[in-house]
């Protein structure tokens, strides 16, 4: 009996597992589908997504939510496999969805483990072979297909391959950038890489004294002194800099850029003039207090003390009644805008996604097939595509997996 042709999928993460399911459903047993995963089990990263709840899509997903040299590369895939397709797909494997704030889609049961289990059960039902602890170190392409070389395992031949090896973000969960090496050796170009959806480090030392403080405020990102975006929400001071969802989202937009500043507004609902007037009236009302307590009941007192010091008040034991008009003006300005120079990020170890990746223009956006090597496909985060915070990255993993699988099974 003739052996079945093989579709090998390198990487058993979000896009690799779904590509295998789509391919197996479409091929109806005519081809053998094998997932090769370097970790001891598939889908480790899925368990960590959405704080363990797996924000697996966003109802508003559109190419505007993606970044890279050519975000429009996502358009066709998102039109063929959109967020409703994702909801239907998960329903087909027993996972009910729910929609939350800003269009974020989660499993109704709030458990990322249920998403991973449902994917594993479906792979099993469809007879997809999974080989774990199977890192691919090299790919040799020739006329008959591909030879996949693994240092610790026997090599494997396949007629078609999907490289679904992810980027460099959170290497402890599997994706260590080795997919980029495989593609570079096959003459594909990889753009500059940088962590995104990540905490930002600041040059200013005063953040250390604010470590652990959370506040609802507005963060605006500037690149070369030009404002590029702002985000409002809960911001966290840490010993190295800034964290929280607004900062994560801004890190998506400032990735790969230099000379970044984050300007914080501690009272975004009030104008500078209103803040100034509030401080002037408090000086009278709270004249019996010391400056160190001037902000109590207005904004976080430690943040207030930081603005007082920056405004030139040397000793916080200074009676409130003695705060000068000039100090009040400066404090109001600092409450509306305290500037932090960004010195870097917390690195790939802490990042949720990779900015940069394999050059999209070397792939066909209708099939995800390489324009350089026939029969080679890529899916997910390995591309020079990264999405906003809110379910967009997993949606891209599924949409790209769908197109790659549809085309790769046509052997
Ligand atoms: C903590 C965290 C939370 C996140 N939360 C969300 C969220 O809520 N919503 C959202 O949309 N996105 C989220 N993301 C991003 C999202 O998880 C990724 O963008 C998505 O998983 C990418 O899918 P992928 O299949 O391309 O890569 P991955 O899921 O990274 O999978 C790649 C797989 O390939 C394997 N591999 C790598 N190299 C090789 C090799 N050489 N040989 C064999 N196997 C290999 C890896 O071990 C891994 O299992 C989060 C990411 C992190 C780290």
Short mmCIF file of C-alpha atoms and ligand atoms in Angstrom, two decimals:
data_model
loop_
_atom_site.label_atom_id
_atom_site.label_comp_id
_atom_site.label_asym_id
_atom_site.label_seq_id
_atom_site.Cartn_x
_atom_site.Cartn_y
_atom_site.Cartn_z
CA UNK A 1 0.00 0.00 0.00
CA UNK A 2 1.27 3.47 -0.90
CA UNK A 3 2.26 5.62 2.10
CA UNK A 4 0.09 8.68 2.71
CA UNK A 5 1.71 12.05 1.98
CA UNK A 6 2.78 13.89 5.14
CA UNK A 7 2.03 17.40 6.31
CA UNK A 8 4.40 18.18 9.20
CA UNK A 9 3.64 21.09 11.50
CA UNK A 10 6.61 22.49 13.40
CA UNK A 11 5.30 23.86 16.70
CA UNK A 12 2.30 22.74 18.72
CA UNK A 13 1.13 26.15 19.92
CA UNK A 14 -2.07 28.03 19.13
CA UNK A 15 -1.53 28.24 15.38
CA UNK A 16 0.11 24.82 14.99
CA UNK A 17 -2.66 22.94 16.77
CA UNK A 18 -5.46 24.73 14.94
CA UNK A 19 -3.69 24.34 11.58
CA UNK A 20 -3.51 20.60 12.27
CA UNK A 21 -7.24 20.46 13.08
CA UNK A 22 -8.26 22.48 10.00
CA UNK A 23 -6.00 20.36 7.78
CA UNK A 24 -7.25 17.06 9.23
CA UNK A 25 -10.89 18.09 8.87
CA UNK A 26 -10.35 19.16 5.26
CA UNK A 27 -8.21 16.24 4.11
CA UNK A 28 -10.54 13.61 5.61
CA UNK A 29 -7.74 11.13 6.27
CA UNK A 30 -6.08 11.41 2.85
CA UNK A 31 -2.87 12.81 4.31
CA UNK A 32 -0.97 12.12 7.51
CA UNK A 33 -0.66 15.12 9.79
CA UNK A 34 2.11 15.26 12.38
CA UNK A 35 2.79 17.99 14.95
CA UNK A 36 6.42 18.25 16.07
CA UNK A 37 6.70 20.11 19.36
CA UNK A 38 9.95 20.86 21.20
CA UNK A 39 8.37 21.01 24.66
CA UNK A 40 7.19 17.97 26.63
CA UNK A 41 3.58 18.86 25.82
CA UNK A 42 1.67 20.98 23.32
CA UNK A 43 0.03 24.34 23.98
CA UNK A 44 1.89 25.43 27.12
CA UNK A 45 1.54 29.10 26.20
CA UNK A 46 -2.23 28.85 25.82
CA UNK A 47 -2.49 28.06 29.53
CA UNK A 48 -0.85 31.41 30.36
CA UNK A 49 -3.00 33.54 28.05
CA UNK A 50 -5.49 36.09 29.33
CA UNK A 51 -4.27 35.59 32.91
CA UNK A 52 -5.27 31.94 32.71
CA UNK A 53 -8.63 32.78 31.09
CA UNK A 54 -7.48 32.81 27.42
CA UNK A 55 -8.73 35.92 25.63
CA UNK A 56 -8.87 34.00 22.34
CA UNK A 57 -10.32 36.60 20.00
CA UNK A 58 -11.70 40.09 19.69
CA UNK A 59 -14.97 40.73 17.93
CA UNK A 60 -13.53 43.93 16.38
CA UNK A 61 -10.38 42.30 14.95
CA UNK A 62 -9.32 44.15 11.83
CA UNK A 63 -6.00 44.76 10.11
CA UNK A 64 -5.86 48.13 11.94
CA UNK A 65 -5.19 46.18 15.15
CA UNK A 66 -1.97 44.73 13.76
CA UNK A 67 1.53 46.15 13.38
CA UNK A 68 4.63 45.43 11.34
CA UNK A 69 5.98 46.50 7.96
CA UNK A 70 2.77 45.36 6.23
CA UNK A 71 -0.20 44.92 8.60
CA UNK A 72 -2.51 44.65 5.56
CA UNK A 73 -1.03 41.16 5.15
CA UNK A 74 -3.61 40.11 7.79
CA UNK A 75 -6.68 41.41 5.90
CA UNK A 76 -7.47 38.43 3.69
CA UNK A 77 -6.92 35.91 6.47
CA UNK A 78 -9.15 37.91 8.84
CA UNK A 79 -11.87 38.08 6.20
CA UNK A 80 -11.77 34.31 5.54
CA UNK A 81 -11.54 33.30 9.20
CA UNK A 82 -12.94 36.12 11.30
CA UNK A 83 -13.75 36.35 15.03
CA UNK A 84 -17.18 34.78 14.44
CA UNK A 85 -15.45 31.86 12.69
CA UNK A 86 -13.28 31.51 15.81
CA UNK A 87 -16.36 31.48 18.05
CA UNK A 88 -18.00 28.86 15.79
CA UNK A 89 -14.82 26.81 15.69
CA UNK A 90 -14.56 26.70 19.47
CA UNK A 91 -18.28 25.90 19.72
CA UNK A 92 -17.60 22.95 17.38
CA UNK A 93 -15.15 21.52 19.91
CA UNK A 94 -17.36 22.20 22.92
CA UNK A 95 -16.10 25.60 24.10
CA UNK A 96 -18.83 28.18 24.63
CA UNK A 97 -17.68 31.80 24.24
CA UNK A 98 -18.59 35.06 25.92
CA UNK A 99 -17.86 38.65 24.98
CA UNK A 100 -16.44 41.11 27.49
CA UNK A 101 -15.33 44.75 27.53
CA UNK A 102 -13.87 46.15 24.28
CA UNK A 103 -14.99 43.10 22.29
CA UNK A 104 -12.67 40.63 24.05
CA UNK A 105 -13.78 37.00 23.63
CA UNK A 106 -13.18 34.45 26.38
CA UNK A 107 -14.35 30.92 27.03
CA UNK A 108 -17.58 31.14 29.04
CA UNK A 109 -16.02 28.97 31.76
CA UNK A 110 -13.06 31.40 32.11
CA UNK A 111 -10.49 28.63 31.86
CA UNK A 112 -7.58 28.59 29.39
CA UNK A 113 -7.05 24.93 30.29
CA UNK A 114 -10.48 24.10 28.85
CA UNK A 115 -9.43 25.69 25.53
CA UNK A 116 -6.25 23.64 25.42
CA UNK A 117 -8.03 20.43 26.42
CA UNK A 118 -10.71 20.94 23.74
CA UNK A 119 -7.99 21.39 21.10
CA UNK A 120 -6.17 18.27 22.30
CA UNK A 121 -9.37 16.18 22.28
CA UNK A 122 -10.12 17.28 18.70
CA UNK A 123 -6.56 16.51 17.53
CA UNK A 124 -6.96 13.08 19.06
CA UNK A 125 -10.38 12.50 17.44
CA UNK A 126 -8.97 13.44 14.05
CA UNK A 127 -5.98 11.12 14.41
CA UNK A 128 -3.33 13.86 14.29
CA UNK A 129 -0.01 12.45 15.48
CA UNK A 130 1.78 14.53 18.12
CA UNK A 131 5.49 14.06 18.77
CA UNK A 132 6.66 16.04 21.80
CA UNK A 133 10.23 16.79 22.94
CA UNK A 134 10.91 16.99 19.19
CA UNK A 135 12.78 20.16 18.37
CA UNK A 136 13.47 20.75 14.70
CA UNK A 137 17.03 22.06 14.28
CA UNK A 138 17.26 22.20 10.51
CA UNK A 139 15.09 21.92 7.43
CA UNK A 140 16.45 20.70 4.12
CA UNK A 141 14.23 21.50 1.13
CA UNK A 142 14.52 19.57 -2.13
CA UNK A 143 12.28 18.72 -5.10
CA UNK A 144 10.46 15.90 -3.31
CA UNK A 145 9.69 17.96 -0.22
CA UNK A 146 11.41 18.53 3.11
CA UNK A 147 13.74 16.68 5.41
CA UNK A 148 13.28 17.75 9.03
CA UNK A 149 16.33 17.28 11.19
CA UNK A 150 16.13 16.99 14.94
CA UNK A 151 19.30 16.52 17.02
CA UNK A 152 17.67 14.12 19.49
CA UNK A 153 15.20 12.33 17.23
CA UNK A 154 15.25 10.48 13.92
CA UNK A 155 14.82 12.81 10.96
CA UNK A 156 11.49 12.95 9.18
CA UNK A 157 10.46 13.58 5.58
CA UNK A 158 7.34 15.53 4.65
CA UNK A 159 5.81 16.74 1.42
CA UNK A 160 4.47 19.93 3.00
CA UNK A 161 5.45 21.81 6.16
CA UNK A 162 3.86 24.53 8.25
CA UNK A 163 6.29 26.42 10.46
CA UNK A 164 4.22 27.46 13.49
CA UNK A 165 7.13 27.94 15.88
CA UNK A 166 6.06 31.35 17.28
CA UNK A 167 8.47 34.20 18.05
CA UNK A 168 10.82 34.89 20.95
CA UNK A 169 8.29 36.01 23.59
CA UNK A 170 8.13 34.03 26.85
CA UNK A 171 10.73 31.41 25.84
CA UNK A 172 9.96 29.42 29.01
CA UNK A 173 6.67 28.50 27.29
CA UNK A 174 8.45 27.14 24.21
CA UNK A 175 8.96 29.83 21.59
CA UNK A 176 12.68 30.59 21.74
CA UNK A 177 13.15 32.16 18.30
CA UNK A 178 14.41 28.93 16.74
CA UNK A 179 11.76 29.21 14.01
CA UNK A 180 13.49 32.37 12.77
CA UNK A 181 16.78 30.45 12.48
CA UNK A 182 15.10 27.70 10.45
CA UNK A 183 13.67 30.28 8.06
CA UNK A 184 16.90 32.31 7.78
CA UNK A 185 18.73 29.14 6.72
CA UNK A 186 16.10 28.70 4.01
CA UNK A 187 16.91 32.24 2.73
CA UNK A 188 13.87 33.95 4.22
CA UNK A 189 14.45 37.40 5.69
CA UNK A 190 13.63 38.14 9.30
CA UNK A 191 13.11 41.78 10.31
CA UNK A 192 14.50 43.35 13.49
CA UNK A 193 12.96 41.73 16.58
CA UNK A 194 11.85 43.36 19.80
CA UNK A 195 9.65 42.45 22.80
CA UNK A 196 6.09 43.88 22.75
CA UNK A 197 3.13 43.72 25.12
CA UNK A 198 5.69 44.15 27.84
CA UNK A 199 6.58 46.34 30.84
CA UNK A 200 8.69 49.44 30.14
CA UNK A 201 11.86 50.43 31.99
CA UNK A 202 12.46 54.07 32.86
CA UNK A 203 15.60 56.11 33.48
CA UNK A 204 14.07 58.08 36.37
CA UNK A 205 15.09 56.82 39.80
CA UNK A 206 12.02 58.15 41.60
CA UNK A 207 9.90 55.26 40.32
CA UNK A 208 11.62 53.05 42.89
CA UNK A 209 10.00 54.97 45.75
CA UNK A 210 6.65 54.57 43.99
CA UNK A 211 7.07 50.81 43.54
CA UNK A 212 3.77 48.94 43.98
CA UNK A 213 1.53 52.00 43.57
CA UNK A 214 -1.38 51.57 41.16
CA UNK A 215 -3.53 54.41 39.89
CA UNK A 216 -6.12 55.01 37.19
CA UNK A 217 -4.61 57.54 34.83
CA UNK A 218 -3.64 58.36 31.29
CA UNK A 219 -0.32 57.36 29.74
CA UNK A 220 0.75 59.03 26.49
CA UNK A 221 3.59 57.66 24.37
CA UNK A 222 5.94 59.98 22.50
CA UNK A 223 8.54 58.96 19.94
CA UNK A 224 11.11 61.65 19.09
CA UNK A 225 8.87 64.11 20.97
CA UNK A 226 5.89 63.36 18.75
CA UNK A 227 2.80 61.94 20.43
CA UNK A 228 1.82 58.60 18.91
CA UNK A 229 -0.93 57.33 21.23
CA UNK A 230 -2.47 57.46 24.66
CA UNK A 231 -4.17 54.88 26.85
CA UNK A 232 -6.23 55.27 30.00
CA UNK A 233 -6.54 52.63 32.70
CA UNK A 234 -4.75 51.13 35.68
CA UNK A 235 -1.04 51.91 35.61
CA UNK A 236 1.46 50.34 37.99
CA UNK A 237 4.79 51.70 39.20
CA UNK A 238 7.48 49.05 39.64
CA UNK A 239 11.10 49.17 40.79
CA UNK A 240 12.26 49.28 37.15
CA UNK A 241 9.54 51.45 35.59
CA UNK A 242 5.96 51.13 34.45
CA UNK A 243 3.47 48.31 33.98
CA UNK A 244 -0.28 47.73 33.57
CA UNK A 245 -2.52 47.25 30.54
CA UNK A 246 -2.17 50.86 29.21
CA UNK A 247 1.64 50.47 29.30
CA UNK A 248 1.47 47.02 27.64
CA UNK A 249 -0.67 48.44 24.87
CA UNK A 250 1.69 51.41 24.37
CA UNK A 251 4.63 48.99 24.22
CA UNK A 252 2.97 47.48 21.13
CA UNK A 253 3.07 50.87 19.43
CA UNK A 254 6.56 51.89 20.57
CA UNK A 255 8.20 48.51 19.79
CA UNK A 256 11.29 48.81 17.58
CA UNK A 257 11.36 52.59 18.08
CA UNK A 258 13.96 54.74 19.87
CA UNK A 259 13.77 57.90 21.95
CA UNK A 260 10.51 56.99 23.68
CA UNK A 261 8.89 59.00 26.45
CA UNK A 262 5.82 58.12 28.48
CA UNK A 263 3.95 61.09 29.92
CA UNK A 264 1.60 60.32 32.81
CA UNK A 265 -1.52 62.28 33.65
CA UNK A 266 -2.60 61.51 37.24
CA UNK A 267 -5.93 63.37 36.93
CA UNK A 268 -7.05 62.87 33.32
CA UNK A 269 -10.63 64.06 33.93
CA UNK A 270 -9.39 67.53 34.96
CA UNK A 271 -7.71 70.25 32.90
CA UNK A 272 -4.49 71.90 34.04
CA UNK A 273 -6.49 74.99 35.07
CA UNK A 274 -8.91 72.92 37.16
CA UNK A 275 -6.06 71.06 38.90
CA UNK A 276 -4.34 74.38 39.60
CA UNK A 277 -7.52 75.81 41.12
CA UNK A 278 -8.07 72.68 43.25
CA UNK A 279 -4.51 73.00 44.64
CA UNK A 280 -4.92 76.72 45.35
CA UNK A 281 -8.14 76.12 47.30
CA UNK A 282 -6.61 73.15 49.17
CA UNK A 283 -3.69 75.34 50.27
CA UNK A 284 -6.20 77.47 52.14
CA UNK A 285 -8.44 74.64 53.33
CA UNK A 286 -5.57 72.40 54.52
CA UNK A 287 -3.24 75.17 55.72
CA UNK A 288 -2.78 73.41 59.09
CA UNK A 289 -1.13 70.35 57.44
CA UNK A 290 2.43 69.69 56.34
CA UNK A 291 3.20 69.38 52.61
CA UNK A 292 3.68 65.61 52.97
CA UNK A 293 -0.07 65.30 53.57
CA UNK A 294 -1.20 67.93 51.07
CA UNK A 295 -2.36 65.34 48.52
CA UNK A 296 -4.16 63.03 50.91
CA UNK A 297 -7.67 62.42 49.51
CA UNK A 298 -6.81 63.85 46.09
CA UNK A 299 -4.32 61.51 44.45
CA UNK A 300 -2.06 58.81 45.86
CA UNK A 301 -0.05 60.64 48.52
CA UNK A 302 3.33 59.18 47.44
CA UNK A 303 2.70 60.32 43.87
CA UNK A 304 1.71 63.72 45.26
CA UNK A 305 4.92 63.93 47.32
CA UNK A 306 6.93 63.06 44.19
CA UNK A 307 5.33 66.00 42.35
CA UNK A 308 5.93 68.26 45.38
CA UNK A 309 9.63 67.40 45.42
CA UNK A 310 9.93 67.78 41.66
CA UNK A 311 8.22 71.18 41.95
CA UNK A 312 11.10 72.34 44.15
CA UNK A 313 9.77 71.81 47.69
CA UNK A 314 12.89 70.54 49.42
CA UNK A 315 11.42 69.59 52.79
CA UNK A 316 8.01 67.95 52.89
CA UNK A 317 7.66 69.15 56.49
CA UNK A 318 6.99 72.60 54.97
CA UNK A 319 3.57 73.86 56.21
CA UNK A 320 0.97 73.75 53.43
CA UNK A 321 0.22 77.45 53.95
CA UNK A 322 3.83 78.23 52.94
CA UNK A 323 3.70 76.46 49.57
CA UNK A 324 4.41 79.14 46.97
CA UNK A 325 2.23 79.95 43.95
CA UNK A 326 5.16 78.88 41.78
CA UNK A 327 5.24 75.43 43.46
CA UNK A 328 1.46 75.09 43.02
CA UNK A 329 1.80 75.87 39.29
CA UNK A 330 4.58 73.32 38.89
CA UNK A 331 2.71 70.66 40.89
CA UNK A 332 -0.43 71.16 38.77
CA UNK A 333 1.70 70.82 35.63
CA UNK A 334 3.35 67.64 36.98
CA UNK A 335 0.01 66.12 37.96
CA UNK A 336 -1.12 66.64 34.38
CA UNK A 337 2.18 65.57 32.87
CA UNK A 338 5.11 63.79 34.48
CA UNK A 339 7.61 62.62 31.90
CA UNK A 340 9.44 59.29 32.02
CA UNK A 341 12.24 58.54 29.56
CA UNK A 342 12.04 54.92 28.47
CA UNK A 343 15.35 53.07 28.59
CA UNK A 344 14.08 49.70 27.33
CA UNK A 345 11.64 46.90 28.03
CA UNK A 346 11.57 43.99 30.48
CA UNK A 347 12.74 41.76 27.64
CA UNK A 348 11.46 38.73 25.79
CA UNK A 349 11.27 36.74 29.05
CA UNK A 350 8.39 38.98 30.15
CA UNK A 351 6.87 39.86 26.77
CA UNK A 352 3.62 38.45 25.47
CA UNK A 353 4.47 38.90 21.78
CA UNK A 354 7.35 39.54 19.40
CA UNK A 355 7.48 42.69 17.32
CA UNK A 356 9.11 41.87 13.98
CA UNK A 357 9.48 38.48 12.34
CA UNK A 358 9.67 36.78 8.98
CA UNK A 359 9.12 39.22 6.13
CA UNK A 360 5.46 39.03 5.05
CA UNK A 361 6.18 40.11 1.47
CA UNK A 362 7.97 36.77 0.94
CA UNK A 363 4.66 34.94 1.59
CA UNK A 364 1.33 34.79 -0.22
CA UNK A 365 -1.35 36.43 1.95
CA UNK A 366 -4.08 34.21 0.40
CA UNK A 367 -2.42 30.91 1.38
CA UNK A 368 0.42 31.72 3.82
CA UNK A 369 2.72 29.82 1.43
CA UNK A 370 6.32 30.91 0.92
CA UNK A 371 6.99 32.61 -2.40
CA UNK A 372 10.57 31.26 -2.24
CA UNK A 373 9.94 27.61 -1.36
CA UNK A 374 6.84 25.79 -2.60
CA UNK A 375 5.13 23.67 0.02
CA UNK A 376 6.44 25.70 2.97
CA UNK A 377 3.91 27.67 5.02
CA UNK A 378 4.13 29.88 8.11
CA UNK A 379 1.45 30.75 10.66
CA UNK A 380 1.02 32.97 13.70
CA UNK A 381 3.51 35.05 15.59
CA UNK A 382 6.51 34.02 13.48
CA UNK A 383 5.48 36.66 10.93
CA UNK A 384 6.43 40.33 11.15
CA UNK A 385 2.93 40.88 12.55
CA UNK A 386 1.99 41.67 16.13
CA UNK A 387 -1.39 42.65 17.47
CA UNK A 388 -2.85 44.95 20.08
CA UNK A 389 -3.70 43.73 23.56
CA UNK A 390 -7.17 42.13 23.68
CA UNK A 391 -7.35 38.79 21.83
CA UNK A 392 -5.90 39.97 18.51
CA UNK A 393 -2.75 37.84 18.60
CA UNK A 394 -4.59 34.56 19.05
CA UNK A 395 -7.10 35.57 16.37
CA UNK A 396 -4.18 36.10 13.97
CA UNK A 397 -2.77 32.69 14.94
CA UNK A 398 -6.12 31.04 14.05
CA UNK A 399 -6.82 33.04 10.86
CA UNK A 400 -3.35 32.39 9.42
CA UNK A 401 -3.59 28.71 10.46
CA UNK A 402 -6.89 28.39 8.59
CA UNK A 403 -5.46 29.68 5.28
CA UNK A 404 -2.27 27.64 5.56
CA UNK A 405 -4.18 24.43 6.32
CA UNK A 406 -6.68 24.96 3.48
CA UNK A 407 -3.84 25.29 0.98
CA UNK A 408 -1.34 22.80 2.44
CA UNK A 409 -3.71 19.83 2.24
CA UNK A 410 -4.02 20.22 -1.56
CA UNK A 411 -1.16 17.87 -2.25
C1 LIG B 1 1.69 35.31 29.10
C2 LIG B 1 1.04 35.49 27.75
C3 LIG B 1 -0.30 35.85 27.70
C4 LIG B 1 -0.92 36.04 26.45
N1 LIG B 1 -2.25 36.32 26.44
C5 LIG B 1 -2.88 36.45 25.24
C6 LIG B 1 -4.29 36.64 25.18
O1 LIG B 1 -5.00 36.59 26.19
N2 LIG B 1 -4.85 36.84 23.95
C7 LIG B 1 -4.10 36.83 22.79
O2 LIG B 1 -4.67 37.01 21.70
N3 LIG B 1 -2.77 36.59 22.81
C8 LIG B 1 -2.16 36.38 24.00
N4 LIG B 1 -0.81 36.11 24.03
C9 LIG B 1 -0.08 35.98 22.74
C10 LIG B 1 -0.41 34.63 22.08
O3 LIG B 1 -0.35 33.61 23.05
C11 LIG B 1 0.57 34.32 20.94
O4 LIG B 1 0.61 35.38 20.03
C12 LIG B 1 0.16 33.03 20.23
O5 LIG B 1 0.21 31.94 21.12
C13 LIG B 1 1.07 32.76 19.03
O6 LIG B 1 0.74 31.49 18.49
P1 LIG B 1 1.83 30.69 17.64
O7 LIG B 1 1.22 29.37 17.34
O8 LIG B 1 2.30 31.51 16.53
O9 LIG B 1 3.07 30.51 18.61
P2 LIG B 1 3.17 29.82 20.04
O10 LIG B 1 1.84 29.74 20.69
O11 LIG B 1 4.27 30.52 20.74
O12 LIG B 1 3.59 28.33 19.71
C14 LIG B 1 4.84 28.00 19.13
C15 LIG B 1 5.16 26.57 19.48
O13 LIG B 1 6.26 26.12 18.70
C16 LIG B 1 7.15 25.38 19.51
N5 LIG B 1 8.49 25.46 18.86
C17 LIG B 1 9.27 26.55 18.75
N6 LIG B 1 10.37 26.26 18.05
C18 LIG B 1 10.29 24.94 17.72
C19 LIG B 1 11.14 24.06 17.00
N7 LIG B 1 12.30 24.47 16.47
N8 LIG B 1 10.77 22.76 16.85
C20 LIG B 1 9.58 22.32 17.39
N9 LIG B 1 8.75 23.12 18.08
C21 LIG B 1 9.09 24.43 18.23
C22 LIG B 1 7.06 26.05 20.85
O14 LIG B 1 7.48 25.21 21.90
C23 LIG B 1 5.58 26.41 20.93
O15 LIG B 1 4.82 25.38 21.53
C24 LIG B 1 -0.16 35.90 25.25
C25 LIG B 1 1.18 35.52 25.32
C26 LIG B 1 1.77 35.31 26.56
C27 LIG B 1 3.22 34.90 26.61
#
